[in-house]
């Protein structure tokens, strides 16, 4: 049986008439840059996240970059983040001439370990950029408390976590800025690149709006050096349709995670041989049903023995998987100038070496999930 890591065609088949109608409206109006479609989507996203302001932008990467730009972060400044994330998180900090200061992850959540942040705060620290990796929120209470104490800005990298909740608040409403990506593989994926920034502060929102369009206000007068960070009207139209389905997709992802837990348990693999992801609710002994969004499972990450061999075995049998991410950022060639070495962030290195993403997309069937688990069991028997 073929089980892709992600099946966007299954999602599109269900939405095709709705999406085509939305796209046709944009073509009929021939209004492609910003405008009412983008505004309507921004308002819907702000309401969805529970954040007062939302600004649609060109990508998740640009969302992170613009949040840093809005805080005038640059040379001489430091920003604390995780070394175990997609490159963009630290890449944006470095592009602006600031220094990414890494703090290792907490192994159960794969998110920045709040216990280790304080030791990395210096006079030059301007911001903390927690990543809600795989769709599970970082420990925002502890992070916000540190930020308040040291007068730091909190920029949530929520690119993998739209709709996730921490103590009843959604991501995007838990820091000073929430940065989202609509890359097609995210839980809310566009028909191309797109992103969004939320903020609770009107002055920050106004600055982001200006930065998005070359710092231009009014037309052809530039107070700030911004860029072209605009979200396309076509993307906004598609995303608006999909936003209406996001909660149902999230619930389906969570049900798939529950099903994997049952299947891996029945196969005698978990918790003995395969370590499954957990959720904050489960860890706290709280109800963890599909109404709770403490983890939105953009990825379902397991720790397995002989990871690379297992991945090759799955690939040969038509089962998609992926390694997110094989090399932590402190060991990347482009960050050699930061002077890190292997062993500096042991939990990040251990996660990079021993974890695998399995198919978790909403349309995954019972038979497909069973096939994934059986194939892993077959590999582990040899
Ligand atoms: C996807 C992603 C980004 C970048 O988003 P793009 O829209 O691809 O630019 C940044 N951070 C994390 C954690 C991501 O997963």
Short mmCIF file of C-alpha atoms and ligand atoms in Angstrom, two decimals:
data_model
loop_
_atom_site.label_atom_id
_atom_site.label_comp_id
_atom_site.label_asym_id
_atom_site.label_seq_id
_atom_site.Cartn_x
_atom_site.Cartn_y
_atom_site.Cartn_z
CA UNK A 1 0.00 0.00 0.00
CA UNK A 2 1.20 3.47 -0.87
CA UNK A 3 1.16 5.94 2.02
CA UNK A 4 2.53 9.37 1.14
CA UNK A 5 3.88 11.62 3.91
CA UNK A 6 1.32 14.21 2.86
CA UNK A 7 -1.51 13.98 0.30
CA UNK A 8 -2.55 17.46 -0.79
CA UNK A 9 -4.59 16.07 -3.67
CA UNK A 10 -6.98 14.40 -1.22
CA UNK A 11 -7.59 17.75 0.45
CA UNK A 12 -8.04 19.55 -2.88
CA UNK A 13 -10.57 17.03 -4.18
CA UNK A 14 -12.83 17.86 -1.24
CA UNK A 15 -12.51 21.64 -1.71
CA UNK A 16 -12.17 22.08 -5.45
CA UNK A 17 -15.49 23.88 -6.17
CA UNK A 18 -15.04 26.26 -3.22
CA UNK A 19 -11.45 27.09 -4.13
CA UNK A 20 -12.15 27.54 -7.81
CA UNK A 21 -14.99 29.95 -7.05
CA UNK A 22 -12.76 32.01 -4.75
CA UNK A 23 -9.96 32.14 -7.31
CA UNK A 24 -12.42 33.06 -10.09
CA UNK A 25 -13.55 36.09 -8.06
CA UNK A 26 -10.00 37.40 -7.88
CA UNK A 27 -9.53 36.93 -11.62
CA UNK A 28 -12.85 38.65 -12.34
CA UNK A 29 -11.80 41.64 -10.25
CA UNK A 30 -8.20 41.63 -11.64
CA UNK A 31 -7.09 43.01 -8.26
CA UNK A 32 -4.07 40.94 -7.31
CA UNK A 33 -2.10 43.02 -4.82
CA UNK A 34 -3.43 43.42 -1.24
CA UNK A 35 -7.00 44.79 -1.32
CA UNK A 36 -10.24 43.44 0.17
CA UNK A 37 -9.41 39.71 -0.11
CA UNK A 38 -6.23 40.17 1.90
CA UNK A 39 -7.99 42.38 4.44
CA UNK A 40 -10.83 39.91 4.90
CA UNK A 41 -8.36 37.08 5.43
CA UNK A 42 -6.33 39.14 7.90
CA UNK A 43 -9.46 39.85 9.93
CA UNK A 44 -10.46 36.18 9.88
CA UNK A 45 -6.98 35.14 11.05
CA UNK A 46 -6.89 37.74 13.81
CA UNK A 47 -10.25 36.46 15.07
CA UNK A 48 -9.12 32.84 14.74
CA UNK A 49 -5.96 33.43 16.77
CA UNK A 50 -7.59 35.77 19.26
CA UNK A 51 -5.08 38.49 18.39
CA UNK A 52 -6.17 42.11 17.82
CA UNK A 53 -4.11 42.62 14.62
CA UNK A 54 -2.97 40.44 11.72
CA UNK A 55 -0.84 41.40 8.72
CA UNK A 56 -0.67 39.10 5.71
CA UNK A 57 2.84 38.76 4.30
CA UNK A 58 4.82 36.94 1.64
CA UNK A 59 6.04 33.92 3.66
CA UNK A 60 6.70 32.59 7.14
CA UNK A 61 10.34 33.53 6.70
CA UNK A 62 9.39 37.13 5.90
CA UNK A 63 7.01 37.17 8.87
CA UNK A 64 9.94 36.35 11.19
CA UNK A 65 12.21 38.83 9.42
CA UNK A 66 9.63 41.64 9.62
CA UNK A 67 8.94 41.08 13.32
CA UNK A 68 12.67 41.49 13.97
CA UNK A 69 12.80 44.53 11.67
CA UNK A 70 9.83 46.08 13.47
CA UNK A 71 11.90 45.89 16.68
CA UNK A 72 14.94 47.44 14.94
CA UNK A 73 16.99 44.36 15.74
CA UNK A 74 20.37 44.39 14.03
CA UNK A 75 24.14 44.37 14.56
CA UNK A 76 25.15 44.12 18.22
CA UNK A 77 21.84 42.54 19.24
CA UNK A 78 21.23 38.97 20.35
CA UNK A 79 18.12 36.87 19.90
CA UNK A 80 17.60 33.64 21.83
CA UNK A 81 16.14 30.69 19.94
CA UNK A 82 16.29 26.92 19.43
CA UNK A 83 18.95 25.21 17.29
CA UNK A 84 16.46 22.45 16.46
CA UNK A 85 14.09 24.09 13.97
CA UNK A 86 13.78 24.97 10.31
CA UNK A 87 16.64 27.18 9.15
CA UNK A 88 14.50 30.31 8.69
CA UNK A 89 14.16 30.89 12.43
CA UNK A 90 17.84 31.62 12.97
CA UNK A 91 18.50 32.65 9.38
CA UNK A 92 16.35 35.77 9.80
CA UNK A 93 18.21 36.80 12.94
CA UNK A 94 21.57 36.45 11.19
CA UNK A 95 20.42 38.19 7.98
CA UNK A 96 19.76 41.34 10.00
CA UNK A 97 23.28 41.24 11.45
CA UNK A 98 22.11 40.12 14.90
CA UNK A 99 23.45 37.05 16.66
CA UNK A 100 21.35 33.91 17.09
CA UNK A 101 21.97 32.62 20.62
CA UNK A 102 20.93 28.99 20.88
CA UNK A 103 19.37 27.25 23.86
CA UNK A 104 18.97 23.46 23.74
CA UNK A 105 15.58 21.76 23.55
CA UNK A 106 13.66 19.87 26.16
CA UNK A 107 13.67 16.27 24.82
CA UNK A 108 10.00 15.39 25.37
CA UNK A 109 8.52 18.44 23.62
CA UNK A 110 11.41 19.16 21.19
CA UNK A 111 10.93 22.84 22.12
CA UNK A 112 13.33 25.34 23.68
CA UNK A 113 14.03 24.42 27.31
CA UNK A 114 12.84 27.39 29.39
CA UNK A 115 15.13 26.34 32.28
CA UNK A 116 18.18 27.09 30.19
CA UNK A 117 17.17 30.49 28.80
CA UNK A 118 18.07 32.75 31.74
CA UNK A 119 21.75 31.75 31.60
CA UNK A 120 21.94 33.01 27.99
CA UNK A 121 20.44 36.46 28.59
CA UNK A 122 22.97 39.31 28.32
CA UNK A 123 22.84 43.11 28.02
CA UNK A 124 22.63 42.63 24.25
CA UNK A 125 19.62 40.26 24.29
CA UNK A 126 16.63 41.88 22.58
CA UNK A 127 14.20 39.04 21.96
CA UNK A 128 13.31 35.43 22.56
CA UNK A 129 12.05 33.52 19.55
CA UNK A 130 10.44 30.26 20.72
CA UNK A 131 9.42 27.79 18.02
CA UNK A 132 6.26 25.72 18.46
CA UNK A 133 7.87 22.78 16.74
CA UNK A 134 5.73 20.18 14.97
CA UNK A 135 2.58 21.95 16.23
CA UNK A 136 3.23 21.73 19.95
CA UNK A 137 3.47 25.02 21.80
CA UNK A 138 6.59 26.02 23.69
CA UNK A 139 6.31 26.79 27.43
CA UNK A 140 4.95 30.29 26.91
CA UNK A 141 4.26 31.14 30.57
CA UNK A 142 7.89 30.61 31.56
CA UNK A 143 9.17 32.36 28.43
CA UNK A 144 6.87 35.37 28.87
CA UNK A 145 7.85 35.67 32.54
CA UNK A 146 11.55 35.78 31.62
CA UNK A 147 10.83 38.30 28.86
CA UNK A 148 8.94 40.59 31.22
CA UNK A 149 11.69 40.41 33.83
CA UNK A 150 14.42 41.28 31.30
CA UNK A 151 12.37 43.60 29.02
CA UNK A 152 12.62 41.33 26.00
CA UNK A 153 10.30 40.97 23.05
CA UNK A 154 8.75 37.54 22.43
CA UNK A 155 8.38 36.52 18.79
CA UNK A 156 6.53 33.22 18.38
CA UNK A 157 7.66 31.14 15.43
CA UNK A 158 4.21 29.63 14.98
CA UNK A 159 4.86 28.51 11.41
CA UNK A 160 4.04 24.87 12.26
CA UNK A 161 1.43 25.57 14.90
CA UNK A 162 -1.58 27.55 13.67
CA UNK A 163 -4.55 26.78 15.91
CA UNK A 164 -2.52 25.34 18.78
CA UNK A 165 -3.41 26.45 22.28
CA UNK A 166 -1.54 27.03 25.51
CA UNK A 167 -3.74 27.24 28.61
CA UNK A 168 -6.71 28.26 26.48
CA UNK A 169 -4.89 30.92 24.40
CA UNK A 170 -4.05 30.32 20.80
CA UNK A 171 -0.63 30.75 19.31
CA UNK A 172 -0.30 34.23 17.86
CA UNK A 173 -1.88 35.65 21.01
CA UNK A 174 0.76 34.41 23.46
CA UNK A 175 3.76 36.59 22.57
CA UNK A 176 4.36 40.11 21.23
CA UNK A 177 4.32 38.79 17.68
CA UNK A 178 3.06 35.54 16.16
CA UNK A 179 4.63 34.50 12.85
CA UNK A 180 2.80 32.06 10.59
CA UNK A 181 3.62 30.28 7.33
CA UNK A 182 1.18 29.13 4.68
CA UNK A 183 3.74 26.99 2.86
CA UNK A 184 1.71 24.14 1.33
CA UNK A 185 2.89 21.52 3.88
CA UNK A 186 1.72 23.52 6.92
CA UNK A 187 -1.63 22.82 8.58
CA UNK A 188 -3.07 25.82 6.72
CA UNK A 189 -1.30 25.71 3.36
CA UNK A 190 -1.75 28.06 0.42
CA UNK A 191 -1.33 27.57 -3.31
CA UNK A 192 2.24 28.82 -3.06
CA UNK A 193 4.11 30.93 -0.53
CA UNK A 194 2.40 33.08 2.08
CA UNK A 195 2.63 34.12 5.71
CA UNK A 196 1.08 36.29 8.41
CA UNK A 197 2.06 38.18 11.56
CA UNK A 198 -0.23 38.73 14.51
CA UNK A 199 0.31 41.29 17.25
CA UNK A 200 -1.64 42.74 20.11
CA UNK A 201 -0.18 46.21 19.72
CA UNK A 202 -1.63 48.82 17.33
CA UNK A 203 1.66 50.70 16.87
CA UNK A 204 3.48 47.46 16.01
CA UNK A 205 0.73 46.54 13.55
CA UNK A 206 1.02 49.95 11.85
CA UNK A 207 4.79 49.55 11.54
CA UNK A 208 4.38 46.06 10.05
CA UNK A 209 1.87 47.39 7.51
CA UNK A 210 4.38 50.04 6.43
CA UNK A 211 7.36 47.63 6.36
CA UNK A 212 5.36 45.23 4.18
CA UNK A 213 5.19 47.84 1.45
CA UNK A 214 8.65 49.47 1.37
CA UNK A 215 7.96 51.55 4.48
CA UNK A 216 5.76 53.70 2.28
CA UNK A 217 3.25 56.00 3.99
CA UNK A 218 1.79 57.97 2.21
CA UNK A 219 2.44 56.79 -1.34
CA UNK A 220 6.04 57.40 -2.47
CA UNK A 221 7.13 58.79 0.89
CA UNK A 222 9.32 56.42 2.90
CA UNK A 223 9.88 56.84 6.64
CA UNK A 224 11.23 53.31 7.02
CA UNK A 225 13.26 50.95 4.88
CA UNK A 226 10.87 48.09 4.30
CA UNK A 227 10.47 45.70 1.41
CA UNK A 228 7.97 43.95 -0.79
CA UNK A 229 6.58 41.52 1.79
CA UNK A 230 3.01 41.48 0.46
CA UNK A 231 0.55 38.58 0.49
CA UNK A 232 -1.13 37.94 -2.88
CA UNK A 233 -4.91 38.37 -3.14
CA UNK A 234 -5.05 34.95 -4.82
CA UNK A 235 -3.36 33.34 -1.83
CA UNK A 236 -5.67 35.16 0.58
CA UNK A 237 -8.73 33.94 -1.35
CA UNK A 238 -7.56 30.30 -1.24
CA UNK A 239 -6.49 30.52 2.39
CA UNK A 240 -9.80 32.07 3.44
CA UNK A 241 -11.62 29.00 2.09
CA UNK A 242 -9.21 26.63 3.82
CA UNK A 243 -9.33 28.47 7.16
CA UNK A 244 -12.97 27.40 7.44
CA UNK A 245 -11.82 23.76 7.46
CA UNK A 246 -8.78 24.11 9.70
CA UNK A 247 -10.37 23.03 12.97
CA UNK A 248 -11.80 19.89 11.38
CA UNK A 249 -8.38 19.06 9.90
CA UNK A 250 -6.71 19.64 13.26
CA UNK A 251 -9.20 17.32 14.95
CA UNK A 252 -8.47 14.68 12.28
CA UNK A 253 -4.70 15.04 12.83
CA UNK A 254 -5.23 14.57 16.55
CA UNK A 255 -7.40 11.49 15.99
CA UNK A 256 -4.65 10.08 13.76
CA UNK A 257 -2.16 10.59 16.59
CA UNK A 258 -4.46 8.76 19.01
CA UNK A 259 -4.85 5.93 16.50
CA UNK A 260 -1.08 5.62 16.07
CA UNK A 261 -0.69 5.42 19.86
CA UNK A 262 -3.18 2.54 19.96
CA UNK A 263 -1.60 0.72 16.97
CA UNK A 264 1.98 1.09 18.24
CA UNK A 265 0.83 -0.13 21.66
CA UNK A 266 -1.00 -3.14 20.23
CA UNK A 267 2.09 -4.04 18.17
CA UNK A 268 4.14 -4.04 21.37
CA UNK A 269 6.42 -1.30 20.01
CA UNK A 270 5.49 1.63 22.23
CA UNK A 271 6.72 2.62 24.65
CA UNK A 272 9.42 -0.11 24.62
CA UNK A 273 11.11 0.40 21.24
CA UNK A 274 9.46 3.40 19.62
CA UNK A 275 8.99 6.66 21.56
CA UNK A 276 5.80 8.40 20.52
CA UNK A 277 5.09 12.13 20.77
CA UNK A 278 3.03 13.24 23.77
CA UNK A 279 0.88 16.30 24.37
CA UNK A 280 0.90 18.83 27.20
CA UNK A 281 -2.60 17.73 28.25
CA UNK A 282 -1.67 14.06 28.39
CA UNK A 283 1.45 14.92 30.39
CA UNK A 284 -0.64 16.94 32.84
CA UNK A 285 -3.17 14.11 33.15
CA UNK A 286 -5.92 16.23 31.57
CA UNK A 287 -8.55 15.20 29.02
CA UNK A 288 -6.88 15.13 25.62
CA UNK A 289 -9.80 14.72 23.23
CA UNK A 290 -10.14 16.22 19.77
CA UNK A 291 -11.57 19.51 21.07
CA UNK A 292 -8.34 20.23 22.86
CA UNK A 293 -5.66 21.75 20.63
CA UNK A 294 -2.63 21.61 22.90
CA UNK A 295 -0.78 19.96 19.98
CA UNK A 296 -1.92 20.34 16.37
CA UNK A 297 0.42 17.68 14.91
CA UNK A 298 1.80 19.43 11.87
CA UNK A 299 4.22 16.52 12.14
CA UNK A 300 4.04 13.22 14.02
CA UNK A 301 7.56 12.57 15.25
CA UNK A 302 8.75 9.26 16.67
CA UNK A 303 12.13 8.27 18.10
CA UNK A 304 13.24 4.99 16.60
CA UNK A 305 16.30 2.74 16.60
CA UNK A 306 18.38 2.58 13.36
CA UNK A 307 16.51 5.62 12.00
CA UNK A 308 18.19 5.91 8.59
CA UNK A 309 17.88 2.18 7.86
CA UNK A 310 14.21 2.25 8.87
CA UNK A 311 13.58 5.23 6.63
CA UNK A 312 15.12 3.43 3.63
CA UNK A 313 12.99 0.35 4.44
CA UNK A 314 9.80 2.46 4.51
CA UNK A 315 10.70 4.25 1.28
CA UNK A 316 11.26 0.92 -0.48
CA UNK A 317 7.75 -0.12 0.58
CA UNK A 318 6.03 3.06 -0.62
CA UNK A 319 5.68 4.70 2.79
CA UNK A 320 6.60 8.36 3.04
CA UNK A 321 8.61 9.70 5.96
CA UNK A 322 11.00 12.60 6.52
CA UNK A 323 13.75 13.73 8.84
CA UNK A 324 12.96 17.15 10.37
CA UNK A 325 15.82 18.08 10.73
CA UNK A 326 19.02 16.08 10.12
CA UNK A 327 21.54 18.73 11.25
CA UNK A 328 20.86 21.20 14.08
CA UNK A 329 21.47 24.83 13.20
CA UNK A 330 24.55 25.30 15.44
CA UNK A 331 26.38 22.74 13.27
CA UNK A 332 25.37 24.22 9.90
CA UNK A 333 28.21 25.42 7.72
CA UNK A 334 26.84 28.95 7.40
CA UNK A 335 26.86 29.36 11.20
CA UNK A 336 30.42 28.15 11.67
CA UNK A 337 31.36 31.74 12.60
CA UNK A 338 29.32 31.34 15.79
CA UNK A 339 32.01 28.92 16.99
CA UNK A 340 29.85 25.98 18.05
CA UNK A 341 30.85 22.32 17.97
CA UNK A 342 29.25 18.90 18.23
CA UNK A 343 28.17 18.28 21.82
CA UNK A 344 27.15 21.90 22.51
CA UNK A 345 23.41 21.11 22.36
CA UNK A 346 23.17 17.38 23.04
CA UNK A 347 19.37 17.04 23.04
CA UNK A 348 19.08 18.78 19.67
CA UNK A 349 21.79 16.53 18.27
CA UNK A 350 20.12 13.42 19.69
CA UNK A 351 16.77 14.43 18.19
CA UNK A 352 18.36 15.15 14.81
CA UNK A 353 19.96 11.69 14.79
CA UNK A 354 17.07 9.56 16.01
CA UNK A 355 13.67 10.96 15.00
CA UNK A 356 11.41 10.35 12.02
CA UNK A 357 8.22 12.03 10.78
CA UNK A 358 5.38 9.65 9.84
CA UNK A 359 2.26 10.45 7.76
CA UNK A 360 -0.32 12.31 9.91
CA UNK A 361 -2.30 14.32 7.33
CA UNK A 362 -6.06 14.58 8.03
CA UNK A 363 -7.23 12.25 5.24
CA UNK A 364 -4.94 9.34 6.31
CA UNK A 365 -7.11 6.19 6.45
CA UNK A 366 -7.26 3.45 9.08
CA UNK A 367 -5.73 0.98 6.63
CA UNK A 368 -2.87 3.36 5.77
CA UNK A 369 -2.04 4.00 9.43
CA UNK A 370 -2.12 0.26 10.13
CA UNK A 371 0.20 -0.33 7.17
CA UNK A 372 2.72 2.24 8.50
CA UNK A 373 2.82 0.56 11.92
CA UNK A 374 2.97 -2.99 10.50
CA UNK A 375 5.84 -2.06 8.21
CA UNK A 376 7.79 -0.53 11.08
CA UNK A 377 7.10 -3.66 13.16
CA UNK A 378 8.35 -5.82 10.29
CA UNK A 379 11.60 -3.82 10.12
CA UNK A 380 12.16 -3.97 13.86
CA UNK A 381 11.71 -7.77 13.97
CA UNK A 382 14.88 -8.20 11.89
C1 LIG B 1 7.97 26.62 7.44
C2 LIG B 1 8.71 27.26 8.55
C3 LIG B 1 9.27 28.55 8.42
C4 LIG B 1 9.32 29.31 7.14
O1 LIG B 1 8.13 29.47 6.47
P1 LIG B 1 8.12 29.77 4.91
O2 LIG B 1 6.71 30.17 4.65
O3 LIG B 1 8.51 28.52 4.20
O4 LIG B 1 9.06 30.89 4.64
C5 LIG B 1 9.87 29.11 9.54
N1 LIG B 1 9.94 28.45 10.70
C6 LIG B 1 9.45 27.20 10.85
C7 LIG B 1 9.56 26.52 12.17
C8 LIG B 1 8.84 26.57 9.77
O5 LIG B 1 8.38 25.32 9.91
#
